[in-house]
Coordinates of C-alpha atoms in Angstrom, one line a residue:
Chain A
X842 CA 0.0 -4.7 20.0
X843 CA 2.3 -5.3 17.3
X844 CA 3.1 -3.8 13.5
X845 CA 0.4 -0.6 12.3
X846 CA -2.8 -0.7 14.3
X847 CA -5.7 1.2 13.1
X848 CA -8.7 2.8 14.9
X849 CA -11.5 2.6 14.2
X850 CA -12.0 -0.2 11.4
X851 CA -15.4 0.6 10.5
X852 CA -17.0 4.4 10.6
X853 CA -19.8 5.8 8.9
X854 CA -20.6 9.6 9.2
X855 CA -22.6 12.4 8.0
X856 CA -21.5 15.3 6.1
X857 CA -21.5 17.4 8.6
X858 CA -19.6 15.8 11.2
X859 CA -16.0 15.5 12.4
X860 CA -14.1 12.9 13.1
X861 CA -11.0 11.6 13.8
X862 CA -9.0 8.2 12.2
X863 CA -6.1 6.9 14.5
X864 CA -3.0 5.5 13.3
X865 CA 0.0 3.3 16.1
X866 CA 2.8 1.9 14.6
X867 CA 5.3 -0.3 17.0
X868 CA 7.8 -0.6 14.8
X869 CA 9.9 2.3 15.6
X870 CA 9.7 3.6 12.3
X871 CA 10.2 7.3 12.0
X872 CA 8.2 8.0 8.9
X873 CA 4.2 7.4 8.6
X874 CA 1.8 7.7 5.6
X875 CA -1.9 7.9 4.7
X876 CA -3.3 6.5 1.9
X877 CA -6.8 6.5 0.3
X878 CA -8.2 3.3 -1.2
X879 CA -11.0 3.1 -3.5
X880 CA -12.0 0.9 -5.9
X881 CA -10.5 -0.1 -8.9
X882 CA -8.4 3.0 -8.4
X883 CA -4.7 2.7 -7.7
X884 CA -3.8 3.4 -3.4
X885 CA -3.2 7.2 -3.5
X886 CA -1.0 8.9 -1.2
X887 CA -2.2 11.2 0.7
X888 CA 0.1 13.0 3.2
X889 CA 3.9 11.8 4.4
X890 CA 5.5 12.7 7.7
X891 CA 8.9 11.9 7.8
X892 CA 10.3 12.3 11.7
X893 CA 6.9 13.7 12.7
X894 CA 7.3 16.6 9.7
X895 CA 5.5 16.7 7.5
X896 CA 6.8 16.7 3.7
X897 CA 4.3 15.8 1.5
X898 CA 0.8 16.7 0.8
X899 CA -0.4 15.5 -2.5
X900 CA -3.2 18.3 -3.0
X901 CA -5.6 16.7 -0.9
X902 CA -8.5 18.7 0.1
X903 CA -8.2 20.9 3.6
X904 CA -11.1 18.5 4.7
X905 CA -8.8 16.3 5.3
X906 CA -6.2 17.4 8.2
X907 CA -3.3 15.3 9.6
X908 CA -1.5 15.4 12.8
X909 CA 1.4 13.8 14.0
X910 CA 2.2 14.2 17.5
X911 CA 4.9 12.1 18.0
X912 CA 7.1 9.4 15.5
X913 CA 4.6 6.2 16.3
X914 CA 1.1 8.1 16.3
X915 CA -0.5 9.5 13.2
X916 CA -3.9 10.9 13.1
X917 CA -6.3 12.3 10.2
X918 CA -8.9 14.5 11.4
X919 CA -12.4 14.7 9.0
X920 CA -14.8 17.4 8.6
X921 CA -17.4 18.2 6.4
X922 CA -16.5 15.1 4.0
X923 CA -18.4 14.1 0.7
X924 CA -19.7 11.1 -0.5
X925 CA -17.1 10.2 -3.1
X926 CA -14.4 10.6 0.4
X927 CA -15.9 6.8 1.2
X928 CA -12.9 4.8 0.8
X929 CA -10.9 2.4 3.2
X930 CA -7.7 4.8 4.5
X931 CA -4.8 3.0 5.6
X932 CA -2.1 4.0 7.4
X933 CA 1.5 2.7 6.8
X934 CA 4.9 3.7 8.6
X935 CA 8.8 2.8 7.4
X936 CA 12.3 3.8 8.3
X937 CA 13.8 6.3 6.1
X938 CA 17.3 7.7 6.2
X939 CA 19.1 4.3 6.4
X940 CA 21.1 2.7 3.3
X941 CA 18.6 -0.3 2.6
X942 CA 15.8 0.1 0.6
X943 CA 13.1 -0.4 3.7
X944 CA 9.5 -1.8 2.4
X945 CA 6.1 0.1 4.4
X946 CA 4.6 -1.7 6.6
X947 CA 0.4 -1.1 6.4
X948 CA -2.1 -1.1 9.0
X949 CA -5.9 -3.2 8.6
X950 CA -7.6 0.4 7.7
X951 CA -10.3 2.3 8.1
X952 CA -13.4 1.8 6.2
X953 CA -14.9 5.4 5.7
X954 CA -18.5 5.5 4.8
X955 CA -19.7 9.1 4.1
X956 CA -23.5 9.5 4.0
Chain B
X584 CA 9.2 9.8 -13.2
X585 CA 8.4 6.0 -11.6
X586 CA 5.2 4.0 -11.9
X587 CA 3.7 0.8 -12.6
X588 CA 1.4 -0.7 -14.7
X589 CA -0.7 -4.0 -14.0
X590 CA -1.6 -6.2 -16.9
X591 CA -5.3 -7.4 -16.1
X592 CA -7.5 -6.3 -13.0
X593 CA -8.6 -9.9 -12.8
X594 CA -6.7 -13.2 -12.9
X595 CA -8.4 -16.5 -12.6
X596 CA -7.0 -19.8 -12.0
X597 CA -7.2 -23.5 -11.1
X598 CA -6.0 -25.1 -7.8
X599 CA -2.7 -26.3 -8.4
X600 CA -2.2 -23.9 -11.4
X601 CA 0.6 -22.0 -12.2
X602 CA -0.3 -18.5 -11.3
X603 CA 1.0 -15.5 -13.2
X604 CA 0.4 -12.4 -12.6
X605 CA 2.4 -9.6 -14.3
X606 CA 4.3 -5.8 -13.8
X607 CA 5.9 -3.5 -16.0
X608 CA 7.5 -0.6 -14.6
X609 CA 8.4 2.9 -15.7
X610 CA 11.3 4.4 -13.8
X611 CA 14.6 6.7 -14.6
X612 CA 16.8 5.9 -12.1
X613 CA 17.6 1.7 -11.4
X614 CA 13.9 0.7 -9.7
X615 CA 13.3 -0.8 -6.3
X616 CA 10.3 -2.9 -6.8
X617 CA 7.6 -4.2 -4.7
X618 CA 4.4 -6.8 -4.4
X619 CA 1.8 -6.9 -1.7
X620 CA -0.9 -8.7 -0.9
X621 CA -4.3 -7.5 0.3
X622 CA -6.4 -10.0 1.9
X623 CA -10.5 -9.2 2.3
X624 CA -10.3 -6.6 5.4
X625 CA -6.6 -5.8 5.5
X626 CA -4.5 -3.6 5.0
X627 CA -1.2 -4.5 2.4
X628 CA 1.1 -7.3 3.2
X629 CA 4.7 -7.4 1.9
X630 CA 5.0 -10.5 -0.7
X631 CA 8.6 -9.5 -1.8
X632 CA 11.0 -7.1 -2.6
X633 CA 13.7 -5.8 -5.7
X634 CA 16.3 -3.9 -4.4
X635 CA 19.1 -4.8 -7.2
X636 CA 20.5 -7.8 -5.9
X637 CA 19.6 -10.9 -7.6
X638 CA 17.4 -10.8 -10.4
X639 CA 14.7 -13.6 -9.0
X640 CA 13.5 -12.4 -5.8
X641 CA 11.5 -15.4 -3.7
X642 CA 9.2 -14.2 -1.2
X643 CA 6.4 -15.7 1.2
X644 CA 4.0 -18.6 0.6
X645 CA 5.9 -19.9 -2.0
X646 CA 5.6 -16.6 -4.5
X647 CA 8.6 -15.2 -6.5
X648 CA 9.8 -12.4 -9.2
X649 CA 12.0 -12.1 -11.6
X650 CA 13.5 -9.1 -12.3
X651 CA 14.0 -8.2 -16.2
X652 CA 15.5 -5.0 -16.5
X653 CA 15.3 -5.5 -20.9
X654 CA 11.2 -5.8 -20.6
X655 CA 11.2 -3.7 -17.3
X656 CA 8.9 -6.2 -15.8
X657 CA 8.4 -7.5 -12.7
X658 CA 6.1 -10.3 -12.9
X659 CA 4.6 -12.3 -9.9
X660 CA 4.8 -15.9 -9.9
X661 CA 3.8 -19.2 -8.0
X662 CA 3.7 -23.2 -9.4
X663 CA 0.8 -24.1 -8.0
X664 CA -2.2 -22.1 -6.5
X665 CA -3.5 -23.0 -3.2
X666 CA -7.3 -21.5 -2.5
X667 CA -5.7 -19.5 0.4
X668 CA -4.1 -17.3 -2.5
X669 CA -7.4 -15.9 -3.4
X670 CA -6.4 -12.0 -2.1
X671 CA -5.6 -8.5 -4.3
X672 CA -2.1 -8.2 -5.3
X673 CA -0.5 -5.2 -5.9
X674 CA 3.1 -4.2 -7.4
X675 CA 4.9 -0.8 -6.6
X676 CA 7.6 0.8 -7.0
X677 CA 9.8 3.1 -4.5
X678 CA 10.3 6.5 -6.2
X679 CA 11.8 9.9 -5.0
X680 CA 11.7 10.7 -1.1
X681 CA 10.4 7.1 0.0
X682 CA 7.3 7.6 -2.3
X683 CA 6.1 4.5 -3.3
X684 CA 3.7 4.4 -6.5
X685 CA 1.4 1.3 -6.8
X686 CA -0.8 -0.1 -9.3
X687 CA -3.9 -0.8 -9.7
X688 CA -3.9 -4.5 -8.3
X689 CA -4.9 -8.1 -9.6
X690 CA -7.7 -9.9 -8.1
X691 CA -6.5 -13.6 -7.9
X692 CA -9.4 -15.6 -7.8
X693 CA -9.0 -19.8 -7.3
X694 CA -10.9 -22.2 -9.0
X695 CA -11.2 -25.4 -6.7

């Protein structure tokens, strides 16, 4: 595998459920992101982890609950999601801390479908 | 306080066009600026990047920028269209902390 890898792609759930979205990068990056896409709304970030801390946590809802267990693996968990939470989440990673200005690299997302 | 602003959510043109597709930014401090490209089922793809070296920034498949700090723009250019640009394209601009703020994409559609 190489770059951001994303698992699943595709996941459709009920209301009530939990789940979990996976994020690898193999970049050796050692800061990750999550970011909600929906349409014809600008990418909004979600939560930042920079050397698996966490350091942003743009008032998204506690529904939504990262984890980041080590520098390459990012998780979000789900619970009890709405409707309006369907939205492809992608997962990007980057190095911080150096003296270039470093671009993120994104992963294929997930495409969240909350009945 | 950084962000950008995307002029027109849809931009058609003709195979072989010129294709334009334009960024202003908002930013306090000198801006480190950003395109990406989002093909159907992908995530973002880097096009090019503005980090305050030259003023015309050339990226992949033929695209480039120009940097204009006096209209704080950043506009996204390419002579001639090919069909294989038909994707979302999205500036952005690196703010405090490694933040990066994005717009709200261009849909470049190509007219064979």
């Amino acid at each position: 595998e190489t770059g951001v890898t994303q698992t699943p792609r595709h996941l459709v759930m009920g209301m009530t459920n939990k789940k979990s979205l996976k994020c690898e990068q193999h970049l050796g990056h050692n800061a990750m992101y999550w970011y909600k896409q929906s349409a014809k709304k600008p990418l909004e970030l979600m939560f930042v982890y920079n050397f698996k801390e966490q350091t942003e946590n743009n008032s998204v809802p506690s529904r939504f609950s990262p984890e980041c267990p080590n520098s390459s693996h990012l998780f979000l968990h789900l619970h009890t999601l709405q409707p309006e939470d369907s939205a492809l989440y992608l997962c990007a990673s980057s190095q911080v801390g150096t003296t270039s200005i470093n671009e993120q690299f994104f992963g294929p997302g997930t495409r969240l479908t909350v009945l | 306080a950084q962000s950008v602003t995307q002029l027109g959510s849809h931009v058609s043109v003709s195979e072989g066009a010129l294709v334009l597709l334009r960024c202003n930014y908002s930013s306090s401090v000198p801006p480190y600026l950003f395109w990406y490209v989002q093909y159907p089922n992908q995530g973002l793809q880097l096009l090019l990047k503005y980090t305050s070296a030259a003023t015309l920034v050339k990226g992949i498949n033929g695209f480039e920028a120009e940097f204009k700090k006096s209209e704080t723009s950043f506009h996204l250019t390419k002579p001639s269209a090919h069909m294989s640009d038909a994707a979302e394209y999205f500036c952005a601009v690196r703010g405090t902390g490694n933040q990066f703020y994005f717009g709200t994409g261009t849909s470049l559609t190509v007219i064979p």
